[in-house]
Tab-separated table of C-alpha atoms in Angstrom:
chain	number	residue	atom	x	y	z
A	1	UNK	CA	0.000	0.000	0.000
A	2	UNK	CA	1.591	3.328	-1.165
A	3	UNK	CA	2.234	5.951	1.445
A	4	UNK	CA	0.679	8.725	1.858
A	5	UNK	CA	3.032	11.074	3.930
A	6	UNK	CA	4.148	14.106	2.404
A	7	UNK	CA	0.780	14.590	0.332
A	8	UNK	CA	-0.924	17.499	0.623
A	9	UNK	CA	-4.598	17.812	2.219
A	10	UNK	CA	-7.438	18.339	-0.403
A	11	UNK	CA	-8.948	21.828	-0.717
A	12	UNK	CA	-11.886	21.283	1.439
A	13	UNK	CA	-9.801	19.151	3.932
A	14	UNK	CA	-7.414	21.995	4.588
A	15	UNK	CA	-10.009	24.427	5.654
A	16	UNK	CA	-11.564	22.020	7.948
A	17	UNK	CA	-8.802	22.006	9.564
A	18	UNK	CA	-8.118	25.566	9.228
A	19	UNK	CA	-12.010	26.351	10.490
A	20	UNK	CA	-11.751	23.590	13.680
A	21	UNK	CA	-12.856	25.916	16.676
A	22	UNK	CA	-12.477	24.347	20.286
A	23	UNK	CA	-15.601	25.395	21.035
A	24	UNK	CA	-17.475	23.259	18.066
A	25	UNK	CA	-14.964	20.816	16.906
A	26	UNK	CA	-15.272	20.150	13.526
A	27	UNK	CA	-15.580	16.232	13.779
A	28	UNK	CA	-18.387	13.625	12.214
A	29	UNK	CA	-19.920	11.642	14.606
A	30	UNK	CA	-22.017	8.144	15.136
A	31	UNK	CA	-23.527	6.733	17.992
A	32	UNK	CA	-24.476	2.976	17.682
A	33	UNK	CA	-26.057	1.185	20.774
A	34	UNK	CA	-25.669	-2.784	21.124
A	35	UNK	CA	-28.154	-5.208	22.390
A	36	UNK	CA	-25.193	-6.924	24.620
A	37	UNK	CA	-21.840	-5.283	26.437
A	38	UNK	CA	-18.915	-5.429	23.785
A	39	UNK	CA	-15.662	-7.159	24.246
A	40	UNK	CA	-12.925	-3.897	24.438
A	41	UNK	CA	-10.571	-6.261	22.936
A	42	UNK	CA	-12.816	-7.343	19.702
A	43	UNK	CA	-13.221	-3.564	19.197
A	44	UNK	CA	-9.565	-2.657	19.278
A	45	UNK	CA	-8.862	-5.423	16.710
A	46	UNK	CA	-11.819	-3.944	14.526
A	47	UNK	CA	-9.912	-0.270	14.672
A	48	UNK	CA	-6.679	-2.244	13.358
A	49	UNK	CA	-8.674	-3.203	10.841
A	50	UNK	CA	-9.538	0.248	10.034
A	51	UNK	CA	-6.043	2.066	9.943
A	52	UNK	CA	-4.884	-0.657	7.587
A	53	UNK	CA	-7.533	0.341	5.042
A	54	UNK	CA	-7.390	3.376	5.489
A	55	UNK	CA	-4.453	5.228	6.251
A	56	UNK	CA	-5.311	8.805	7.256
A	57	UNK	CA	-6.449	7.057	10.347
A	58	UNK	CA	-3.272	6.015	11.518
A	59	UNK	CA	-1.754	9.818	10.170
A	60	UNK	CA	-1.237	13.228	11.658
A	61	UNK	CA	-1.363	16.171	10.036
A	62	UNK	CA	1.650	18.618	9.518
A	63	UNK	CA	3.462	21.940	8.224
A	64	UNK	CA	-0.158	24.241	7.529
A	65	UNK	CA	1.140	27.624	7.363
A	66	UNK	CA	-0.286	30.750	5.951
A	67	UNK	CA	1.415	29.915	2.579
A	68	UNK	CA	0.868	25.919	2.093
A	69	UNK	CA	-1.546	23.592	3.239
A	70	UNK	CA	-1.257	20.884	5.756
A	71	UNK	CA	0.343	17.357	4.653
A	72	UNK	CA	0.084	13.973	5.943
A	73	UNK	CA	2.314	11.740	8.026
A	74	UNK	CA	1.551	8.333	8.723
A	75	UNK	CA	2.869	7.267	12.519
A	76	UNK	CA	5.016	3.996	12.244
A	77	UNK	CA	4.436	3.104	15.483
A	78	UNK	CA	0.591	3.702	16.072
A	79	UNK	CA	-1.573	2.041	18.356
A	80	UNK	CA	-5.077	2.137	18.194
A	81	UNK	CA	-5.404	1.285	21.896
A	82	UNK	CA	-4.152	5.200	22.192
A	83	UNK	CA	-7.301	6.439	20.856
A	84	UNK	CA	-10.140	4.226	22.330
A	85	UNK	CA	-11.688	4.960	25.596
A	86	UNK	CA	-14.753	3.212	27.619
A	87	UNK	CA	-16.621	4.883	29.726
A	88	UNK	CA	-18.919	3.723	32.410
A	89	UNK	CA	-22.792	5.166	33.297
A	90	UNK	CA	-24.190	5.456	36.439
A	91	UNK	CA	-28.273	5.292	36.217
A	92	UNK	CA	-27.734	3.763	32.857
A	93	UNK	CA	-30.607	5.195	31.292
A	94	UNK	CA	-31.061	6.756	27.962
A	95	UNK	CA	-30.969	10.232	29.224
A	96	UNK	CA	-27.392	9.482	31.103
A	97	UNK	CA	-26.157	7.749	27.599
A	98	UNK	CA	-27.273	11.215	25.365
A	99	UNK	CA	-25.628	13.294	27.847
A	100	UNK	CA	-22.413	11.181	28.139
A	101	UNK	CA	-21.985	10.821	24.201
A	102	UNK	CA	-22.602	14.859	23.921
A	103	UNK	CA	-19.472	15.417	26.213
A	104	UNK	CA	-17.400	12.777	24.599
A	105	UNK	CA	-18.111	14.286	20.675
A	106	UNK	CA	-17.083	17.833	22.167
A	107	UNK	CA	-13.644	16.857	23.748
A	108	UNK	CA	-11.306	18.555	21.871
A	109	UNK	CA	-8.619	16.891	19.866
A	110	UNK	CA	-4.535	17.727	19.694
A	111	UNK	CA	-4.234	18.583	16.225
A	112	UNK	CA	-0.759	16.853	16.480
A	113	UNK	CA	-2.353	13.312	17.226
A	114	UNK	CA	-4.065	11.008	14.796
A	115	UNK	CA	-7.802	13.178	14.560
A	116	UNK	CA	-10.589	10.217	16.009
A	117	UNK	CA	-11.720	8.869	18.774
A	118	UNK	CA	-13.715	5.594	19.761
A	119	UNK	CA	-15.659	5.723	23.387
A	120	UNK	CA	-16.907	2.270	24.540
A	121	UNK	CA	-20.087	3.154	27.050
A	122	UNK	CA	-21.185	0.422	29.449
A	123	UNK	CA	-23.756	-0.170	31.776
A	124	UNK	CA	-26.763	0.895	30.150
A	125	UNK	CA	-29.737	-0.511	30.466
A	126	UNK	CA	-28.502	-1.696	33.957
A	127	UNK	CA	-25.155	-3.014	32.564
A	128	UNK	CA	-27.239	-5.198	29.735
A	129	UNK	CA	-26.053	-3.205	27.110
A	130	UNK	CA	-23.101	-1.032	25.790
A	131	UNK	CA	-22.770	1.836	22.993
A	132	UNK	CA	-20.165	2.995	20.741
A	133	UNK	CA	-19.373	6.592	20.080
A	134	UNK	CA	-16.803	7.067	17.023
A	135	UNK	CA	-15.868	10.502	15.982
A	136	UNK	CA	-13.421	11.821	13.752
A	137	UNK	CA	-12.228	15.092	11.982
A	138	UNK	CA	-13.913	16.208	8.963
A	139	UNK	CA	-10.597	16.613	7.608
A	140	UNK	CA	-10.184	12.861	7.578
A	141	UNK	CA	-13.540	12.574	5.304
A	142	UNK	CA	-16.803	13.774	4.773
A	143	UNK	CA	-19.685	12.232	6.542
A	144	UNK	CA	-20.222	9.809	3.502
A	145	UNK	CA	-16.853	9.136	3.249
A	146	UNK	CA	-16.873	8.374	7.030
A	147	UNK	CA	-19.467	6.185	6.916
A	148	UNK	CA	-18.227	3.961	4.464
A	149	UNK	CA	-14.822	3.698	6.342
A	150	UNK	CA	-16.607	2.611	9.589
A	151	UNK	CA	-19.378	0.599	7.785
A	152	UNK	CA	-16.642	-1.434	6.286
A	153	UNK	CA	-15.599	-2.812	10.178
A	154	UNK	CA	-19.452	-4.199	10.593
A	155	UNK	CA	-21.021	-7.245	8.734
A	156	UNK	CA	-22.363	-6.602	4.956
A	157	UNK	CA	-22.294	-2.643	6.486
A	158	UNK	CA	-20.304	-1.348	3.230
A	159	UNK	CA	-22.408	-3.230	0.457
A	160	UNK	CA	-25.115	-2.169	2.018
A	161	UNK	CA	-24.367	1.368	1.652
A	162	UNK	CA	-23.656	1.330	-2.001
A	163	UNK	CA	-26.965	-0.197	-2.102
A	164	UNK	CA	-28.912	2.377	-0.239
A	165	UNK	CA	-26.994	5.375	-1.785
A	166	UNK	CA	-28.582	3.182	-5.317
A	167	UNK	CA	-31.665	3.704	-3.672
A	168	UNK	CA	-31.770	7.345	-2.797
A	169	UNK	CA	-30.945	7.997	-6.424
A	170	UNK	CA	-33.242	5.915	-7.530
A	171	UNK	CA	-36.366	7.482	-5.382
A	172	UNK	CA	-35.178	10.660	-6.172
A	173	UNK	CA	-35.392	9.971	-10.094
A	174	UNK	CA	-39.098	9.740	-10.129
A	175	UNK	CA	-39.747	12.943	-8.980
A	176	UNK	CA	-42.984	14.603	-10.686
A	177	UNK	CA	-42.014	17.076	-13.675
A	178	UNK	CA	-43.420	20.023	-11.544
A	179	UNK	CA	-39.964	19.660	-8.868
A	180	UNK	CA	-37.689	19.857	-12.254
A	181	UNK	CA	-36.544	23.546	-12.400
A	182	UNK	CA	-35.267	24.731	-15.856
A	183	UNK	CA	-32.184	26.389	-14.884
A	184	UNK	CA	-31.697	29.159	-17.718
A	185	UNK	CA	-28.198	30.554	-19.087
A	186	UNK	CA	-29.733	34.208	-16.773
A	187	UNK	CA	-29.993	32.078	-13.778
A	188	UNK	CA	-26.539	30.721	-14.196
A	189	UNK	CA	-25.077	33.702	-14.938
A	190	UNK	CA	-26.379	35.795	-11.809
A	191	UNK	CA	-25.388	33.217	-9.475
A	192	UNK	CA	-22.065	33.170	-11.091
A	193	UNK	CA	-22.172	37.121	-10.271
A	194	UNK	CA	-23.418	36.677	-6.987
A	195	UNK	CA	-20.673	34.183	-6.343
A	196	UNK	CA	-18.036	36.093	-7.808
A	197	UNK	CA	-19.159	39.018	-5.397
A	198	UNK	CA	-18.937	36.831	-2.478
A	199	UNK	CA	-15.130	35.846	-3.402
A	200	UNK	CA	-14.557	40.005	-3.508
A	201	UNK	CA	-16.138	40.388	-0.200
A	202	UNK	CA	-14.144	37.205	1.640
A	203	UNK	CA	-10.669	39.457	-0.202
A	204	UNK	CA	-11.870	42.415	1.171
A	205	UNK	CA	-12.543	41.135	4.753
A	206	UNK	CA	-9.501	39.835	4.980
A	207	UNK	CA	-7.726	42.594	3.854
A	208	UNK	CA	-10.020	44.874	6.079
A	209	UNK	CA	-10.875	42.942	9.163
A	210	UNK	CA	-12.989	45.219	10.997
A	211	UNK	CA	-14.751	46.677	8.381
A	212	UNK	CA	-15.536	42.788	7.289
A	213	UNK	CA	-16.718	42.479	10.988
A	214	UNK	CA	-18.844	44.944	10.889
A	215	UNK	CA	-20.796	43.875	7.457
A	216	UNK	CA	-20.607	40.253	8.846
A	217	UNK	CA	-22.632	41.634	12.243
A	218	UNK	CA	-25.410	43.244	10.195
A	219	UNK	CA	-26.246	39.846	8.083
A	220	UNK	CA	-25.632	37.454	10.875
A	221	UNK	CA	-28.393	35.450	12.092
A	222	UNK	CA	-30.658	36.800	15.118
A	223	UNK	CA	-31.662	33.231	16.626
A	224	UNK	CA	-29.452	30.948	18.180
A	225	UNK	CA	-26.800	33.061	19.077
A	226	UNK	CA	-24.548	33.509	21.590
A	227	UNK	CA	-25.784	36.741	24.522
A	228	UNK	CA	-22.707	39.293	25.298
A	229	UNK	CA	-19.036	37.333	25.693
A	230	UNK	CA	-20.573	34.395	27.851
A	231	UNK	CA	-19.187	31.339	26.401
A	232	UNK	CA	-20.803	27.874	26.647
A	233	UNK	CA	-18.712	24.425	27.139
A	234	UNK	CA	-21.492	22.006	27.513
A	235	UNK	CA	-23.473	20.212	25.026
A	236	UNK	CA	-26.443	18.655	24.446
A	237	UNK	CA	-27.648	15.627	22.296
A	238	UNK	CA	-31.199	14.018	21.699
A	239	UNK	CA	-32.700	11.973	18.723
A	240	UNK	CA	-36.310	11.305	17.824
A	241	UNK	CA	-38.020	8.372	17.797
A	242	UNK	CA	-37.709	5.853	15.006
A	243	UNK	CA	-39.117	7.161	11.919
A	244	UNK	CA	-40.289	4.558	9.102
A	245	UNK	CA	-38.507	4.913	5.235
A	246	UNK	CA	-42.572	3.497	4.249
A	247	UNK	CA	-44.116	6.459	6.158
A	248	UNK	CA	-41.768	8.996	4.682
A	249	UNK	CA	-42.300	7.254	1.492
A	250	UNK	CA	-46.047	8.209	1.852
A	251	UNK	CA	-46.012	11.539	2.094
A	252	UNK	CA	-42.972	11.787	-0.648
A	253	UNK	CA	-45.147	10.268	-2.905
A	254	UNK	CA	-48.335	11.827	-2.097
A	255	UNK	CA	-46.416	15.244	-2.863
A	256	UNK	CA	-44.316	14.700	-5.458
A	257	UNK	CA	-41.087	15.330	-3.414
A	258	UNK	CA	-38.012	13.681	-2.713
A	259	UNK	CA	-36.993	11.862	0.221
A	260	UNK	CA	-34.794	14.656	2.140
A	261	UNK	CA	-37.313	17.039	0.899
A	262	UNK	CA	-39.588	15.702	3.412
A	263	UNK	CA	-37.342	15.446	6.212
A	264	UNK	CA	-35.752	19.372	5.999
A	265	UNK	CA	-39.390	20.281	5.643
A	266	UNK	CA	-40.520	18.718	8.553
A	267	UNK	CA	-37.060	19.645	10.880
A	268	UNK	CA	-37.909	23.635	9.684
A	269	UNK	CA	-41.151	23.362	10.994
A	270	UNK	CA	-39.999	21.778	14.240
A	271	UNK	CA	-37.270	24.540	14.461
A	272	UNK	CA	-40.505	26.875	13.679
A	273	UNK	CA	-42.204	25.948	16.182
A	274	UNK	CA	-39.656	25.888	19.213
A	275	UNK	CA	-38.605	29.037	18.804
A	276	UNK	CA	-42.391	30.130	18.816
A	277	UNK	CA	-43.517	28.442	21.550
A	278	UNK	CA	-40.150	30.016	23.928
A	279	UNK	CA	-41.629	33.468	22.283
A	280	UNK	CA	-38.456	33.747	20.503
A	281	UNK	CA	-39.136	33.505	16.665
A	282	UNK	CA	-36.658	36.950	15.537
A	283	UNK	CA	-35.093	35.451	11.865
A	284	UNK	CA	-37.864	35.248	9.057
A	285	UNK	CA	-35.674	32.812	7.418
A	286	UNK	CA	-33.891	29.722	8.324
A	287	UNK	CA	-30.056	29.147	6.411
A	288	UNK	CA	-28.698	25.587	6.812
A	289	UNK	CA	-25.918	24.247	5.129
A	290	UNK	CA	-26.810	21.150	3.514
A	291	UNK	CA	-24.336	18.675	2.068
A	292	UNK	CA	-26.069	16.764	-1.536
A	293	UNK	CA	-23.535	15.407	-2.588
A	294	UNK	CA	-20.584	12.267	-1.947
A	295	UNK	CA	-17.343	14.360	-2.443
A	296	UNK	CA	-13.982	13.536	-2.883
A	297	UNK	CA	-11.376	15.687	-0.876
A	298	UNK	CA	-10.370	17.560	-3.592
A	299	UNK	CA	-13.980	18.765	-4.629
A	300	UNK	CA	-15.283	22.048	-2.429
A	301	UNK	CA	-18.520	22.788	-4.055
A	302	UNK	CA	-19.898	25.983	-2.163
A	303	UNK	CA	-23.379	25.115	-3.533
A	304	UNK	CA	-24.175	23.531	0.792
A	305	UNK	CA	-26.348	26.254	2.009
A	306	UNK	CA	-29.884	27.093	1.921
A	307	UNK	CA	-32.188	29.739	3.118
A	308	UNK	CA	-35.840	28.326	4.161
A	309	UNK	CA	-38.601	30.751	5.079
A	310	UNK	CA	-40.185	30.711	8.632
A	311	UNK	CA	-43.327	32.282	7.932
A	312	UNK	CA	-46.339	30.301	8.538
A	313	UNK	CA	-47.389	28.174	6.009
A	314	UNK	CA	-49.976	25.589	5.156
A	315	UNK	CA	-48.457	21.821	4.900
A	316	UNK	CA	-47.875	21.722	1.240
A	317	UNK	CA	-46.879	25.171	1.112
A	318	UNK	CA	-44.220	24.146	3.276
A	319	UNK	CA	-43.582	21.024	1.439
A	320	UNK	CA	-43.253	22.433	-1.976
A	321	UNK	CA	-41.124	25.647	-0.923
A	322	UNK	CA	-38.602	23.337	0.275
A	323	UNK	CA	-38.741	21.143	-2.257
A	324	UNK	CA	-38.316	24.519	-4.850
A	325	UNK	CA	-34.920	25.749	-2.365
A	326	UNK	CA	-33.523	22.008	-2.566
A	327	UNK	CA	-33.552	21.933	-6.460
A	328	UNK	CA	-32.147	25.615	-6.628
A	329	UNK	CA	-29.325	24.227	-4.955
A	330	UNK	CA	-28.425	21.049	-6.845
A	331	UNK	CA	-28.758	23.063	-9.961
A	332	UNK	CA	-26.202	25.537	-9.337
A	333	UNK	CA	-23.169	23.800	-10.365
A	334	UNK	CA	-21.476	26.575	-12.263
A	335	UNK	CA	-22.362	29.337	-10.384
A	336	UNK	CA	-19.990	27.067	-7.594
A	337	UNK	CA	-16.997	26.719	-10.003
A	338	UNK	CA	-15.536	30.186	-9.357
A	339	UNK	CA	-15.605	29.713	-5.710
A	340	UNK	CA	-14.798	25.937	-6.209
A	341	UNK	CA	-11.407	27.424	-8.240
A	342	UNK	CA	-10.786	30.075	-5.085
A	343	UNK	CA	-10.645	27.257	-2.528
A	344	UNK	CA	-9.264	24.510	-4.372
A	345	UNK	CA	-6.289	26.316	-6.623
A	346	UNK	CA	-5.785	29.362	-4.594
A	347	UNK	CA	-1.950	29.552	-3.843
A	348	UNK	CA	-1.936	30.848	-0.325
A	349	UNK	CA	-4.235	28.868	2.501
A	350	UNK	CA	-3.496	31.296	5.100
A	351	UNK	CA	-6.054	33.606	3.027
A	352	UNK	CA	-8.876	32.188	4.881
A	353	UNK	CA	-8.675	34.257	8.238
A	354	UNK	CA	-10.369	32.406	10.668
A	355	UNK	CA	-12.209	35.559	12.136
A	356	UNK	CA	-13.706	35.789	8.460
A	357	UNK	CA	-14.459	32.285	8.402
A	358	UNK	CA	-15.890	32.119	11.657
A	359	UNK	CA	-17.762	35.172	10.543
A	360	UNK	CA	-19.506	33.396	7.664
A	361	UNK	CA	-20.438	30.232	9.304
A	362	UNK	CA	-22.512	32.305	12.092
A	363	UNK	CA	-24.840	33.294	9.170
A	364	UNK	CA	-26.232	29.906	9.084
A	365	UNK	CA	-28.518	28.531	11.913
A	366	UNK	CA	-27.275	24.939	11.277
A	367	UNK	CA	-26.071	21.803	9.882
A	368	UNK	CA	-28.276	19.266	8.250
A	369	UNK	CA	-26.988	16.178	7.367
A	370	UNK	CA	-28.975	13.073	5.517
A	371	UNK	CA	-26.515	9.887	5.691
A	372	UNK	CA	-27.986	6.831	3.527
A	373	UNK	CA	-27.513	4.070	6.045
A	374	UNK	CA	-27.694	0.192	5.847
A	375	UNK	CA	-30.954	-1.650	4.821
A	376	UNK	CA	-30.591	-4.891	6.913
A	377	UNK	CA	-29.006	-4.904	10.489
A	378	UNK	CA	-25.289	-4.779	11.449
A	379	UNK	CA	-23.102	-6.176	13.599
A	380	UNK	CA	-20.048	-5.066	14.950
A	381	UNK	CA	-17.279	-6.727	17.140
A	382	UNK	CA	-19.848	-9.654	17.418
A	383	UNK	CA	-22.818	-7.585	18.378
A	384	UNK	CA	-26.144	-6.937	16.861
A	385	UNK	CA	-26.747	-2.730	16.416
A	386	UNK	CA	-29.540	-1.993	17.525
A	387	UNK	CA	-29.700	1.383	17.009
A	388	UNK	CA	-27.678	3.871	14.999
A	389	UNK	CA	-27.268	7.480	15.326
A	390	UNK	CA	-25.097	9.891	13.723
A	391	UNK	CA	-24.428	13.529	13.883
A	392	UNK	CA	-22.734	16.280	12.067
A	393	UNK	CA	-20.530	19.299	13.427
A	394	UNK	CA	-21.930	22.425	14.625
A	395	UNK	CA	-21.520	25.282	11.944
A	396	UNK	CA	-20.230	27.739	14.845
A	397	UNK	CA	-21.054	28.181	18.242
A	398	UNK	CA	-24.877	28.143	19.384
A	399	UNK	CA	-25.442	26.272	15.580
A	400	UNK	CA	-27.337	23.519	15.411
A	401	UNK	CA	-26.075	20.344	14.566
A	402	UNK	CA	-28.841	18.038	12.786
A	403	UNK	CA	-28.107	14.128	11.480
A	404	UNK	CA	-30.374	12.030	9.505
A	405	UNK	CA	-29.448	8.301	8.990
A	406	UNK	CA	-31.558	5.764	7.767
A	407	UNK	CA	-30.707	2.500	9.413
A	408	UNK	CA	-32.935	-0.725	8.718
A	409	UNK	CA	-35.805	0.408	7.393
A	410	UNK	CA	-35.885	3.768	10.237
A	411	UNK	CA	-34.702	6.940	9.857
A	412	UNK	CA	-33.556	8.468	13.223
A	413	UNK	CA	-33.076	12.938	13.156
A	414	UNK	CA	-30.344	13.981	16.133
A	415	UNK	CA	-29.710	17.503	17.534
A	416	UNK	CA	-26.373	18.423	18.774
A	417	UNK	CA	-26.583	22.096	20.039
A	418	UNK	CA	-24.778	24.129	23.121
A	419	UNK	CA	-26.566	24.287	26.176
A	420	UNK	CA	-27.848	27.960	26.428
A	421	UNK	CA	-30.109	29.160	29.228
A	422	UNK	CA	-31.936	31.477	26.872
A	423	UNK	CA	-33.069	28.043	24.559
A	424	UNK	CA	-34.036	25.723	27.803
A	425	UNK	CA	-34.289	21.775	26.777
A	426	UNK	CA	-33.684	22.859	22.758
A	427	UNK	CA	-32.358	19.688	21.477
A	428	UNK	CA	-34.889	17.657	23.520
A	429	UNK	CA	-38.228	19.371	22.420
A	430	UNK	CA	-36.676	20.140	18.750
A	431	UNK	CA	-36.726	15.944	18.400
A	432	UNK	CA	-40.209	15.889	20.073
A	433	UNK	CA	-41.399	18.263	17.617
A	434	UNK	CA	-39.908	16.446	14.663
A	435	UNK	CA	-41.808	13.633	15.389
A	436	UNK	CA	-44.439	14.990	16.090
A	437	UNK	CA	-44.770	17.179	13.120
A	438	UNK	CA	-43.926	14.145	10.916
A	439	UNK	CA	-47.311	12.830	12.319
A	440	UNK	CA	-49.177	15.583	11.139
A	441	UNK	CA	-47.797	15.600	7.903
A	442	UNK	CA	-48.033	11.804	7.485
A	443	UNK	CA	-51.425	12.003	8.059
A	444	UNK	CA	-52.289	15.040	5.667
A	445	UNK	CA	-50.308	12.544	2.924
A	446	UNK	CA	-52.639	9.965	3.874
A	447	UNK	CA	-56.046	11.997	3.769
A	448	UNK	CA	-54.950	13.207	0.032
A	449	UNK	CA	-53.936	9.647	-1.089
């Protein structure tokens, strides 16, 4: 197997790295919870498994500077035992399990060690059962990319995820002709414009910090952000309840919508809705960053973000305006290239300030992830997964952090978000009200059928 020390991070690889804030570390994260306690030892030979296949796992990353980008450096004597942990609950209960695998995804990582981390959790469920919480740097991979390195460790897990990527395609093919926007030359052209504009403005802040700082300030978002210079450490994680692919398949076919149309329709109406019932609904719009694509390293297309409206709206209203943002954004492949060139080709790194960067990210409200998981069950280290949970990072501090993964027939939504006094139990009640929106909308797909 060739080496790979010496090369050179990918474009979008070297600004996670150069974006990774200890406050929201920039990692990729699953949660998978086991009917039975796992052996340590079976794990540990499963992560050997993994650095041999994939070497960036056993690397470190080296030599970033303002005017070249980080390389790689594979450690000759690495031990995986170095970078798994176990931890051990108290009450064992669900609760105590969310809140331990919330602190052990925000422990920050030496940039100077290999960037992942494994956490074997016992004594849930009164010691019955055991979880595993994996995380590692999105400089190592993308959450697809991720997912098919750790997939590969469990039984049939990396076959099947060929097989349900297949499958998201193939739903998403037989959309009606209504969802097909025809993207003219104008529409290309002023979102090449717009983009181009954007790549002035990130030049200018960087020349002109505080002037940047002060445009940056007046476009930022309104909710979810942090009060005065109070700075919050913990985190907090929930999930909603098990959501069934043939239920979500109802209402995308009763609409004429795709798959993760559904789902970012129904998590911007939970958002909606929390931040109405704490009397706190001050942005008219909702921006998300939204990844639609499997990338390699080396491709950074800027085409990730979309702005939602949180107006009231009737169900399909809802339905169909998200459905109208999520095809505006596939379809703006060229108007990404310019930006795509900037990021990829430009010759000095160091360009990307990380007050500017930091700057940007705040604008969005969140992450939203949707990770095609396995069909059948898994097993790993010799024990059945029972469930499977993943979550994305945080675009800045106070973002939210929102994963999707489909995982035998279910789809299970997470929320990672900071614990702020001023958004009391906001990762709890946002997966309440996912679920229970998804009723309501279920139900509406059924009444029209």
């Amino acid at each position: 197997m060739d080496s790979i020390t010496g090369t050179s991070l990918g474009g979008s690889d070297d600004l996670c790295v150069r974006i990774d804030n200890e406050d929201c570390p920039f990692v990729i994260s699953s949660i998978m919870v086991f009917k039975d306690n796992l052996d340590i030892e079976l794990i540990r030979d499963q992560f050997r498994q993994l650095v041999i296949k994939f070497p960036r796992f056993r690397s470190v990353i080296y030599g970033g500077t303002f005017w070249s980008r980080y390389k790689w450096r594979e450690i000759n004597d690495f031990d995986v035992c170095d970078f798994i942990e176990t931890r051990q609950l108290g009450i064992g209960n669900l609760e105590e399990l969310k809140e331990c695998a919330a602190k052990c995804i925000s422990e920050t990582m030496d940039l100077d060690q290999s960037l992942w981390r494994a956490y074997a959790i016992y004594g849930l469920e009164g010691g019955k059962c055991s979880a595993l919480v994996i995380k590692v740097h999105h400089c190592i991979g993308d959450g697809q990319g991720c997912m098919h390195a750790l997939l590969s460790l469990t039984s049939d897990g990396h076959d099947q995820l060929l097989e349900r990527i297949k499958f998201f395609k193939d739903k998403n093919s037989f959309l009606s002709s209504e969802s097909k926007i025809q993207t003219s030359f104008f529409t290309y052209l002023m979102g090449f414009l717009y983009n181009f504009l954007l790549f002035m403005v990130m030049i200018g802040y960087a020349l002109f910090e505080p002037i940047g700082l002060i445009f940056m300030s007046i476009c930022s978002r309104q909710n979810l952000k942090y009060v005065g210079n109070v700075k919050y450490t913990r985190k907090t994680l929930n999930w909603t309840e098990e959501i069934k692919t043939s239920d979500i398949s109802i209402i995308r076919k009763t609409f004429g919508v795709s798959f993760n149309d559904v789902l970012v329709t129904i998590i911007t109406r939970a958002i909606r809705i929390y931040f109405t019932e704490i009397n706190d609904l001050l942005d008219e719009e909702l921006m998300i960053f939204i990844p639609i694509s499997s990338r390699v390293s080396t491709n950074l297309d800027c085409n990730n973000s979309a702005i939602v409206s949180l107006k009231e709206q009737t169900i399909e209203e809802s339905i169909k305006h998200v459905q109208k943002r999520m095809n505006e954004l596939k379809k703006q492949n060229f108007a990404s290239y310019l930006i795509y060139l900037f990021y990829e080709y430009w010759p000095i790194p160091g360009i990307y300030f990380k007050k500017m960067l930091y700057s940007i990210q705040s604008n969005g409200h969140g992450v939203i992830t949707n990770v095609p998981g396995p069909m059948r069950p898994l097993t790993f280290a010799g024990q059945k997964v029972t469930k499977f949970v993943v979550t994305p990072p945080q675009n800045f501090p106070g973002g939210l952090g929102i994963g999707v993964v489909s995982y035998a027939g279910k789809v299970t939504c997470s929320i990672y978000e900071d614990i702020m006094p001023q958004y009391p139990n906001i990762s709890k009640r946002i997966a309440e009200l996912i679920s229970e929106e998804f009723e309501i909308y279920l139900k509406a797909a059924k009444k029209l059928d």
